[in-house]
PDB file of C-alpha atoms in Angstrom:
ATOM      1  CA  UNK A 955       7.670  12.889  -8.556  1.00  0.00           C
ATOM      2  CA  UNK A 956      11.023  14.531  -7.883  1.00  0.00           C
ATOM      3  CA  UNK A 957      13.901  12.443  -6.513  1.00  0.00           C
ATOM      4  CA  UNK A 958      16.907  14.164  -4.988  1.00  0.00           C
ATOM      5  CA  UNK A 959      19.890  12.368  -3.489  1.00  0.00           C
ATOM      6  CA  UNK A 960      21.996  14.809  -1.507  1.00  0.00           C
ATOM      7  CA  UNK A 961      24.336  15.200   1.403  1.00  0.00           C
ATOM      8  CA  UNK A 962      22.159  17.337   3.634  1.00  0.00           C
ATOM      9  CA  UNK A 963      21.150  18.258   7.155  1.00  0.00           C
ATOM     10  CA  UNK A 964      17.506  18.560   8.179  1.00  0.00           C
ATOM     11  CA  UNK A 965      15.849  20.646  10.885  1.00  0.00           C
ATOM     12  CA  UNK A 966      12.199  20.392  11.905  1.00  0.00           C
ATOM     13  CA  UNK A 967      10.516  23.308  13.689  1.00  0.00           C
ATOM     14  CA  UNK A 968       6.955  22.930  14.899  1.00  0.00           C
ATOM     15  CA  UNK A 969       5.286  21.382  17.949  1.00  0.00           C
ATOM     16  CA  UNK A 970       8.784  20.156  18.806  1.00  0.00           C
ATOM     17  CA  UNK A 971      12.237  20.487  17.261  1.00  0.00           C
ATOM     18  CA  UNK A 972      14.404  17.800  15.695  1.00  0.00           C
ATOM     19  CA  UNK A 973      17.748  17.764  13.904  1.00  0.00           C
ATOM     20  CA  UNK A 974      19.258  15.304  11.446  1.00  0.00           C
ATOM     21  CA  UNK A 975      23.009  15.886  11.052  1.00  0.00           C
ATOM     22  CA  UNK A 976      24.719  15.929   7.677  1.00  0.00           C
ATOM     23  CA  UNK A 977      24.558  12.637   5.745  1.00  0.00           C
ATOM     24  CA  UNK A 978      23.632  11.349   2.270  1.00  0.00           C
ATOM     25  CA  UNK A 979      19.833  11.014   1.996  1.00  0.00           C
ATOM     26  CA  UNK A 980      17.018  10.536  -0.485  1.00  0.00           C
ATOM     27  CA  UNK A 981      14.407  13.304  -0.666  1.00  0.00           C
ATOM     28  CA  UNK A 982      11.056  12.607  -2.323  1.00  0.00           C
ATOM     29  CA  UNK A 983       8.762  15.408  -3.471  1.00  0.00           C
ATOM     30  CA  UNK A 984       5.451  13.913  -4.571  1.00  0.00           C
ATOM     31  CA  UNK A 985       2.749  15.366  -6.782  1.00  0.00           C
ATOM     32  CA  UNK A 986       0.388  15.588  -3.788  1.00  0.00           C
ATOM     33  CA  UNK A 987       2.787  18.136  -2.239  1.00  0.00           C
ATOM     34  CA  UNK A 988       4.308  15.862   0.388  1.00  0.00           C
ATOM     35  CA  UNK A 989       8.042  15.902   1.111  1.00  0.00           C
ATOM     36  CA  UNK A 990       9.861  13.040   2.847  1.00  0.00           C
ATOM     37  CA  UNK A 991      13.500  12.430   3.775  1.00  0.00           C
ATOM     38  CA  UNK A 992      14.822   8.864   3.684  1.00  0.00           C
ATOM     39  CA  UNK A 993      17.946   7.006   4.755  1.00  0.00           C
ATOM     40  CA  UNK A 994      19.161   3.716   3.283  1.00  0.00           C
ATOM     41  CA  UNK A 995      17.366   1.673   5.971  1.00  0.00           C
ATOM     42  CA  UNK A 996      14.045   1.744   7.917  1.00  0.00           C
ATOM     43  CA  UNK A 997      12.230   0.088   4.959  1.00  0.00           C
ATOM     44  CA  UNK A 998       9.644   2.548   3.618  1.00  0.00           C
ATOM     45  CA  UNK A 999       9.552   4.816   6.688  1.00  0.00           C
ATOM     46  CA  UNK A1000      11.060   8.312   6.281  1.00  0.00           C
ATOM     47  CA  UNK A1001      13.392   9.940   8.791  1.00  0.00           C
ATOM     48  CA  UNK A1002      11.264  13.068   8.598  1.00  0.00           C
ATOM     49  CA  UNK A1003       8.449  14.288   6.420  1.00  0.00           C
ATOM     50  CA  UNK A1004       5.830  16.961   5.805  1.00  0.00           C
ATOM     51  CA  UNK A1005       2.328  15.879   4.837  1.00  0.00           C
ATOM     52  CA  UNK A1006       0.343  17.792   2.193  1.00  0.00           C
ATOM     53  CA  UNK A1007      -0.718  20.454   1.685  1.00  0.00           C
ATOM     54  CA  UNK A1008       2.614  22.245   2.022  1.00  0.00           C
ATOM     55  CA  UNK A1009       4.836  24.627   0.096  1.00  0.00           C
ATOM     56  CA  UNK A1010       8.490  24.217  -0.878  1.00  0.00           C
ATOM     57  CA  UNK A1011      10.730  27.271  -1.241  1.00  0.00           C
ATOM     58  CA  UNK A1012      14.279  26.843  -2.537  1.00  0.00           C
ATOM     59  CA  UNK A1013      16.907  29.500  -1.808  1.00  0.00           C
ATOM     60  CA  UNK A1014      18.870  31.028  -4.673  1.00  0.00           C
ATOM     61  CA  UNK A1015      22.214  30.136  -3.087  1.00  0.00           C
ATOM     62  CA  UNK A1016      23.650  27.633  -5.576  1.00  0.00           C
ATOM     63  CA  UNK A1017      26.611  26.810  -3.347  1.00  0.00           C
ATOM     64  CA  UNK A1018      24.472  25.520  -0.490  1.00  0.00           C
ATOM     65  CA  UNK A1019      20.757  25.736  -1.353  1.00  0.00           C
ATOM     66  CA  UNK A1020      18.204  25.529   1.436  1.00  0.00           C
ATOM     67  CA  UNK A1021      14.710  24.097   1.065  1.00  0.00           C
ATOM     68  CA  UNK A1022      12.049  25.405   3.416  1.00  0.00           C
ATOM     69  CA  UNK A1023       9.017  23.142   3.475  1.00  0.00           C
ATOM     70  CA  UNK A1024       6.055  24.617   5.366  1.00  0.00           C
ATOM     71  CA  UNK A1025       2.558  23.265   6.016  1.00  0.00           C
ATOM     72  CA  UNK A1026      -0.605  25.237   6.672  1.00  0.00           C
ATOM     73  CA  UNK A1027      -0.017  25.046  10.440  1.00  0.00           C
ATOM     74  CA  UNK A1028       3.285  26.888  10.107  1.00  0.00           C
ATOM     75  CA  UNK A1029       5.469  23.860  10.837  1.00  0.00           C
ATOM     76  CA  UNK A1030       8.716  23.871   8.866  1.00  0.00           C
ATOM     77  CA  UNK A1031      11.140  21.300   7.525  1.00  0.00           C
ATOM     78  CA  UNK A1032      14.421  23.032   6.639  1.00  0.00           C
ATOM     79  CA  UNK A1033      16.735  20.992   4.405  1.00  0.00           C
ATOM     80  CA  UNK A1034      20.246  22.351   3.868  1.00  0.00           C
ATOM     81  CA  UNK A1035      21.734  20.839   0.700  1.00  0.00           C
ATOM     82  CA  UNK A1036      25.496  20.576   1.075  1.00  0.00           C
ATOM     83  CA  UNK A1037      26.033  18.487  -2.061  1.00  0.00           C
ATOM     84  CA  UNK A1038      23.445  17.353  -4.606  1.00  0.00           C
ATOM     85  CA  UNK A1039      24.352  13.961  -6.069  1.00  0.00           C
ATOM     86  CA  UNK A1040      21.220  13.365  -8.163  1.00  0.00           C
ATOM     87  CA  UNK A1041      18.148  15.403  -9.089  1.00  0.00           C
ATOM     88  CA  UNK A1042      15.465  14.092 -11.431  1.00  0.00           C
ATOM     89  CA  UNK A1043      11.712  14.376 -11.996  1.00  0.00           C
ATOM     90  CA  UNK A1044       9.384  11.682 -13.288  1.00  0.00           C
ATOM     91  CA  UNK A1045       5.717  11.704 -14.292  1.00  0.00           C
ATOM     92  CA  UNK A1046       4.111   8.607 -12.803  1.00  0.00           C
ATOM     93  CA  UNK A1047       0.528   9.307 -13.868  1.00  0.00           C
ATOM     94  CA  UNK A1048      -2.575   8.059 -12.081  1.00  0.00           C
ATOM     95  CA  UNK A1049      -1.974   4.978  -9.988  1.00  0.00           C
ATOM     96  CA  UNK A1050      -4.556   2.194 -10.388  1.00  0.00           C
ATOM     97  CA  UNK A1051      -4.406   1.536  -6.654  1.00  0.00           C
ATOM     98  CA  UNK A1052      -3.907  -1.608  -4.639  1.00  0.00           C
ATOM     99  CA  UNK A1053      -5.854  -4.635  -5.820  1.00  0.00           C
ATOM    100  CA  UNK A1054      -6.915  -6.558  -2.742  1.00  0.00           C
ATOM    101  CA  UNK A1055      -6.943 -10.322  -2.687  1.00  0.00           C
ATOM    102  CA  UNK A1056     -10.292 -12.058  -3.005  1.00  0.00           C
ATOM    103  CA  UNK A1057     -10.946 -12.466   0.712  1.00  0.00           C
ATOM    104  CA  UNK A1058     -10.165  -8.825   1.634  1.00  0.00           C
ATOM    105  CA  UNK A1059     -12.307  -7.541  -1.229  1.00  0.00           C
ATOM    106  CA  UNK A1060     -15.161  -9.836  -0.210  1.00  0.00           C
ATOM    107  CA  UNK A1061     -14.851  -8.831   3.457  1.00  0.00           C
ATOM    108  CA  UNK A1062     -15.149  -5.200   2.429  1.00  0.00           C
ATOM    109  CA  UNK A1063     -18.222  -5.922   0.326  1.00  0.00           C
ATOM    110  CA  UNK A1064     -19.907  -7.975   3.060  1.00  0.00           C
ATOM    111  CA  UNK A1065     -19.207  -5.469   5.830  1.00  0.00           C
ATOM    112  CA  UNK A1066     -20.425  -2.562   3.691  1.00  0.00           C
ATOM    113  CA  UNK A1067     -23.708  -4.438   3.171  1.00  0.00           C
ATOM    114  CA  UNK A1068     -24.028  -5.261   6.873  1.00  0.00           C
ATOM    115  CA  UNK A1069     -22.839  -2.158   8.702  1.00  0.00           C
ATOM    116  CA  UNK A1070     -25.314  -2.901  11.481  1.00  0.00           C
ATOM    117  CA  UNK A1071     -23.067  -5.774  12.598  1.00  0.00           C
ATOM    118  CA  UNK A1072     -20.713  -3.117  13.973  1.00  0.00           C
ATOM    119  CA  UNK A1073     -23.547  -1.729  16.054  1.00  0.00           C
ATOM    120  CA  UNK A1074     -27.163  -0.684  15.833  1.00  0.00           C
ATOM    121  CA  UNK A1075     -27.564   2.472  13.761  1.00  0.00           C
ATOM    122  CA  UNK A1076     -24.254   2.199  11.884  1.00  0.00           C
ATOM    123  CA  UNK A1077     -24.606   3.218   8.224  1.00  0.00           C
ATOM    124  CA  UNK A1078     -22.483   3.266   5.077  1.00  0.00           C
ATOM    125  CA  UNK A1079     -21.333   6.490   3.414  1.00  0.00           C
ATOM    126  CA  UNK A1080     -19.161   4.923   0.718  1.00  0.00           C
ATOM    127  CA  UNK A1081     -16.836   2.051  -0.091  1.00  0.00           C
ATOM    128  CA  UNK A1082     -13.351   2.950  -1.414  1.00  0.00           C
ATOM    129  CA  UNK A1083     -13.652   6.570  -0.239  1.00  0.00           C
ATOM    130  CA  UNK A1084     -10.966   8.494  -2.171  1.00  0.00           C
ATOM    131  CA  UNK A1085      -8.153  10.446  -0.480  1.00  0.00           C
ATOM    132  CA  UNK A1086      -4.906  11.948  -1.783  1.00  0.00           C
ATOM    133  CA  UNK A1087      -2.966   8.901  -0.548  1.00  0.00           C
ATOM    134  CA  UNK A1088      -5.380   6.170  -1.587  1.00  0.00           C
ATOM    135  CA  UNK A1089      -8.924   4.974  -0.929  1.00  0.00           C
ATOM    136  CA  UNK A1090     -10.306   4.242   2.528  1.00  0.00           C
ATOM    137  CA  UNK A1091     -11.925   0.798   2.481  1.00  0.00           C
ATOM    138  CA  UNK A1092     -15.186   1.926   4.103  1.00  0.00           C
ATOM    139  CA  UNK A1093     -16.391   5.317   5.294  1.00  0.00           C
ATOM    140  CA  UNK A1094     -19.499   5.181   7.462  1.00  0.00           C
ATOM    141  CA  UNK A1095     -21.320   6.687  10.428  1.00  0.00           C
ATOM    142  CA  UNK A1096     -21.894   5.218  13.872  1.00  0.00           C
ATOM    143  CA  UNK A1097     -25.094   5.392  15.886  1.00  0.00           C
ATOM    144  CA  UNK A1098     -24.308   8.977  16.993  1.00  0.00           C
ATOM    145  CA  UNK A1099     -23.775  10.168  13.413  1.00  0.00           C
ATOM    146  CA  UNK A1100     -19.985  10.442  13.834  1.00  0.00           C
ATOM    147  CA  UNK A1101     -17.853   9.642  10.777  1.00  0.00           C
ATOM    148  CA  UNK A1102     -15.888   6.390  10.937  1.00  0.00           C
ATOM    149  CA  UNK A1103     -13.063   5.239   8.627  1.00  0.00           C
ATOM    150  CA  UNK A1104     -12.671   1.452   8.471  1.00  0.00           C
ATOM    151  CA  UNK A1105      -9.547  -0.293   7.181  1.00  0.00           C
ATOM    152  CA  UNK A1106      -9.945  -4.007   6.374  1.00  0.00           C
ATOM    153  CA  UNK A1107      -7.200  -6.647   6.305  1.00  0.00           C
ATOM    154  CA  UNK A1108      -7.049 -10.425   6.356  1.00  0.00           C
ATOM    155  CA  UNK A1109      -4.160 -10.240   8.802  1.00  0.00           C
ATOM    156  CA  UNK A1110      -4.011  -7.116  10.943  1.00  0.00           C
ATOM    157  CA  UNK A1111      -0.464  -5.914  11.558  1.00  0.00           C
ATOM    158  CA  UNK A1112       1.228  -2.647  12.528  1.00  0.00           C
ATOM    159  CA  UNK A1113       1.506  -1.494   8.894  1.00  0.00           C
ATOM    160  CA  UNK A1114      -2.291  -1.562   8.582  1.00  0.00           C
ATOM    161  CA  UNK A1115      -2.679   0.618  11.688  1.00  0.00           C
ATOM    162  CA  UNK A1116      -0.112   3.060  10.278  1.00  0.00           C
ATOM    163  CA  UNK A1117      -2.034   3.155   6.996  1.00  0.00           C
ATOM    164  CA  UNK A1118      -5.319   3.921   8.770  1.00  0.00           C
ATOM    165  CA  UNK A1119      -3.564   6.592  10.873  1.00  0.00           C
ATOM    166  CA  UNK A1120      -2.488   8.389   7.688  1.00  0.00           C
ATOM    167  CA  UNK A1121      -6.037   8.246   6.320  1.00  0.00           C
ATOM    168  CA  UNK A1122      -7.430   9.664   9.570  1.00  0.00           C
ATOM    169  CA  UNK A1123      -4.917  12.513   9.502  1.00  0.00           C
ATOM    170  CA  UNK A1124      -6.187  13.555   6.068  1.00  0.00           C
ATOM    171  CA  UNK A1125      -9.895  12.961   6.706  1.00  0.00           C
ATOM    172  CA  UNK A1126      -9.860  15.000   9.910  1.00  0.00           C
ATOM    173  CA  UNK A1127      -8.748  18.036   7.903  1.00  0.00           C
ATOM    174  CA  UNK A1128     -12.084  17.996   6.062  1.00  0.00           C
ATOM    175  CA  UNK A1129     -14.571  20.094   8.076  1.00  0.00           C
ATOM    176  CA  UNK A1130     -17.476  18.251   6.451  1.00  0.00           C
ATOM    177  CA  UNK A1131     -16.283  14.927   7.905  1.00  0.00           C
ATOM    178  CA  UNK A1132     -14.378  15.778  11.090  1.00  0.00           C
ATOM    179  CA  UNK A1133     -14.148  14.458  13.672  1.00  0.00           C
ATOM    180  CA  UNK A1134     -13.384  11.077  12.081  1.00  0.00           C
ATOM    181  CA  UNK A1135     -12.575   8.048  14.209  1.00  0.00           C
ATOM    182  CA  UNK A1136     -10.997   4.832  13.007  1.00  0.00           C
ATOM    183  CA  UNK A1137     -11.785   1.123  13.137  1.00  0.00           C
ATOM    184  CA  UNK A1138      -9.173  -1.492  12.193  1.00  0.00           C
ATOM    185  CA  UNK A1139     -10.903  -4.685  11.057  1.00  0.00           C
ATOM    186  CA  UNK A1140      -9.236  -8.005  10.278  1.00  0.00           C
ATOM    187  CA  UNK A1141      -9.726 -11.739  10.593  1.00  0.00           C
ATOM    188  CA  UNK A1142      -6.705 -11.828  12.883  1.00  0.00           C
ATOM    189  CA  UNK A1143      -5.116  -8.850  14.642  1.00  0.00           C
ATOM    190  CA  UNK A1144      -1.573  -9.132  15.962  1.00  0.00           C
ATOM    191  CA  UNK A1145      -1.074  -8.053  19.620  1.00  0.00           C
ATOM    192  CA  UNK A1146       1.404  -5.325  18.627  1.00  0.00           C
ATOM    193  CA  UNK A1147      -1.087  -3.890  16.127  1.00  0.00           C
ATOM    194  CA  UNK A1148      -3.839  -3.930  18.749  1.00  0.00           C
ATOM    195  CA  UNK A1149      -1.630  -2.073  21.230  1.00  0.00           C
ATOM    196  CA  UNK A1150      -0.687   0.579  18.638  1.00  0.00           C
ATOM    197  CA  UNK A1151      -4.323   0.998  17.573  1.00  0.00           C
ATOM    198  CA  UNK A1152      -5.418   1.445  21.199  1.00  0.00           C
ATOM    199  CA  UNK A1153      -2.676   4.027  21.773  1.00  0.00           C
ATOM    200  CA  UNK A1154      -3.977   6.020  18.796  1.00  0.00           C
ATOM    201  CA  UNK A1155      -7.630   5.788  19.767  1.00  0.00           C
ATOM    202  CA  UNK A1156      -8.469   3.346  16.964  1.00  0.00           C
ATOM    203  CA  UNK A1157     -10.993   0.575  17.613  1.00  0.00           C
ATOM    204  CA  UNK A1158     -10.256  -3.022  16.607  1.00  0.00           C
ATOM    205  CA  UNK A1159     -12.762  -5.473  15.138  1.00  0.00           C
ATOM    206  CA  UNK A1160     -12.160  -9.195  14.656  1.00  0.00           C
ATOM    207  CA  UNK A1161     -13.969 -10.308  11.505  1.00  0.00           C
ATOM    208  CA  UNK A1162     -15.510 -13.757  11.178  1.00  0.00           C
ATOM    209  CA  UNK A1163     -15.631 -14.444   7.453  1.00  0.00           C
ATOM    210  CA  UNK A1164     -18.089 -17.335   7.730  1.00  0.00           C
ATOM    211  CA  UNK A1165     -20.379 -15.323   9.973  1.00  0.00           C
ATOM    212  CA  UNK A1166     -20.424 -12.392   7.563  1.00  0.00           C
ATOM    213  CA  UNK A1167     -21.357 -14.774   4.756  1.00  0.00           C
ATOM    214  CA  UNK A1168     -24.288 -15.949   6.836  1.00  0.00           C
ATOM    215  CA  UNK A1169     -22.907 -19.411   7.610  1.00  0.00           C
ATOM    216  CA  UNK A1170     -23.028 -18.659  11.343  1.00  0.00           C
ATOM    217  CA  UNK A1171     -25.119 -16.236  13.342  1.00  0.00           C
ATOM    218  CA  UNK A1172     -22.278 -14.888  15.493  1.00  0.00           C
ATOM    219  CA  UNK A1173     -21.760 -11.133  15.574  1.00  0.00           C
ATOM    220  CA  UNK A1174     -18.483  -9.269  15.095  1.00  0.00           C
ATOM    221  CA  UNK A1175     -16.538  -8.774  18.285  1.00  0.00           C
ATOM    222  CA  UNK A1176     -15.584  -5.140  18.925  1.00  0.00           C
ATOM    223  CA  UNK A1177     -12.775  -4.499  21.406  1.00  0.00           C
TER     224      UNK A1177
END
């Protein structure tokens, strides 16, 4: 990973245009090819970014270098470096991934074994389906044969919907899987997360842990 702290301006040119005026910012260039521009707020969310795969070209002008980041669709992120304050690279190695708590891990296992509770004809492709940004909890197929990515949480909040959205963006670039739709599954789903999921065409499932373990005969409720 490369970390650059610089006073810079950023211009995005693609389906729309956007401009970030000059200010000190953190720029992350990850091994997967992604580039993101961060301010000292907004938690983990970048001000602007380019998802992989993309290329980074740096101009030879040492006085005011310009980075042109371009993805395969031709969209560009142009970063004009007015002053570089820090520039370092670090080898992070292979990440072991997020270790889910016992209930989330068990929910994933139970749902993978009982895909039919989501609907007649639903089948499992794989648990922990690998992507460049982490594993999808469950990848399956619905009764029509369409690919479905399922993200499982104990408590469903906006961050979980954002995470599933990023997975769907990557999976839908694979012609062997696309089109891929999403299902956000949790024991409790916050209203804001449900609204965001609906806006992005993602289905929501309320999971009943006891029912999945066979204590009750209720089915999952799909909304």
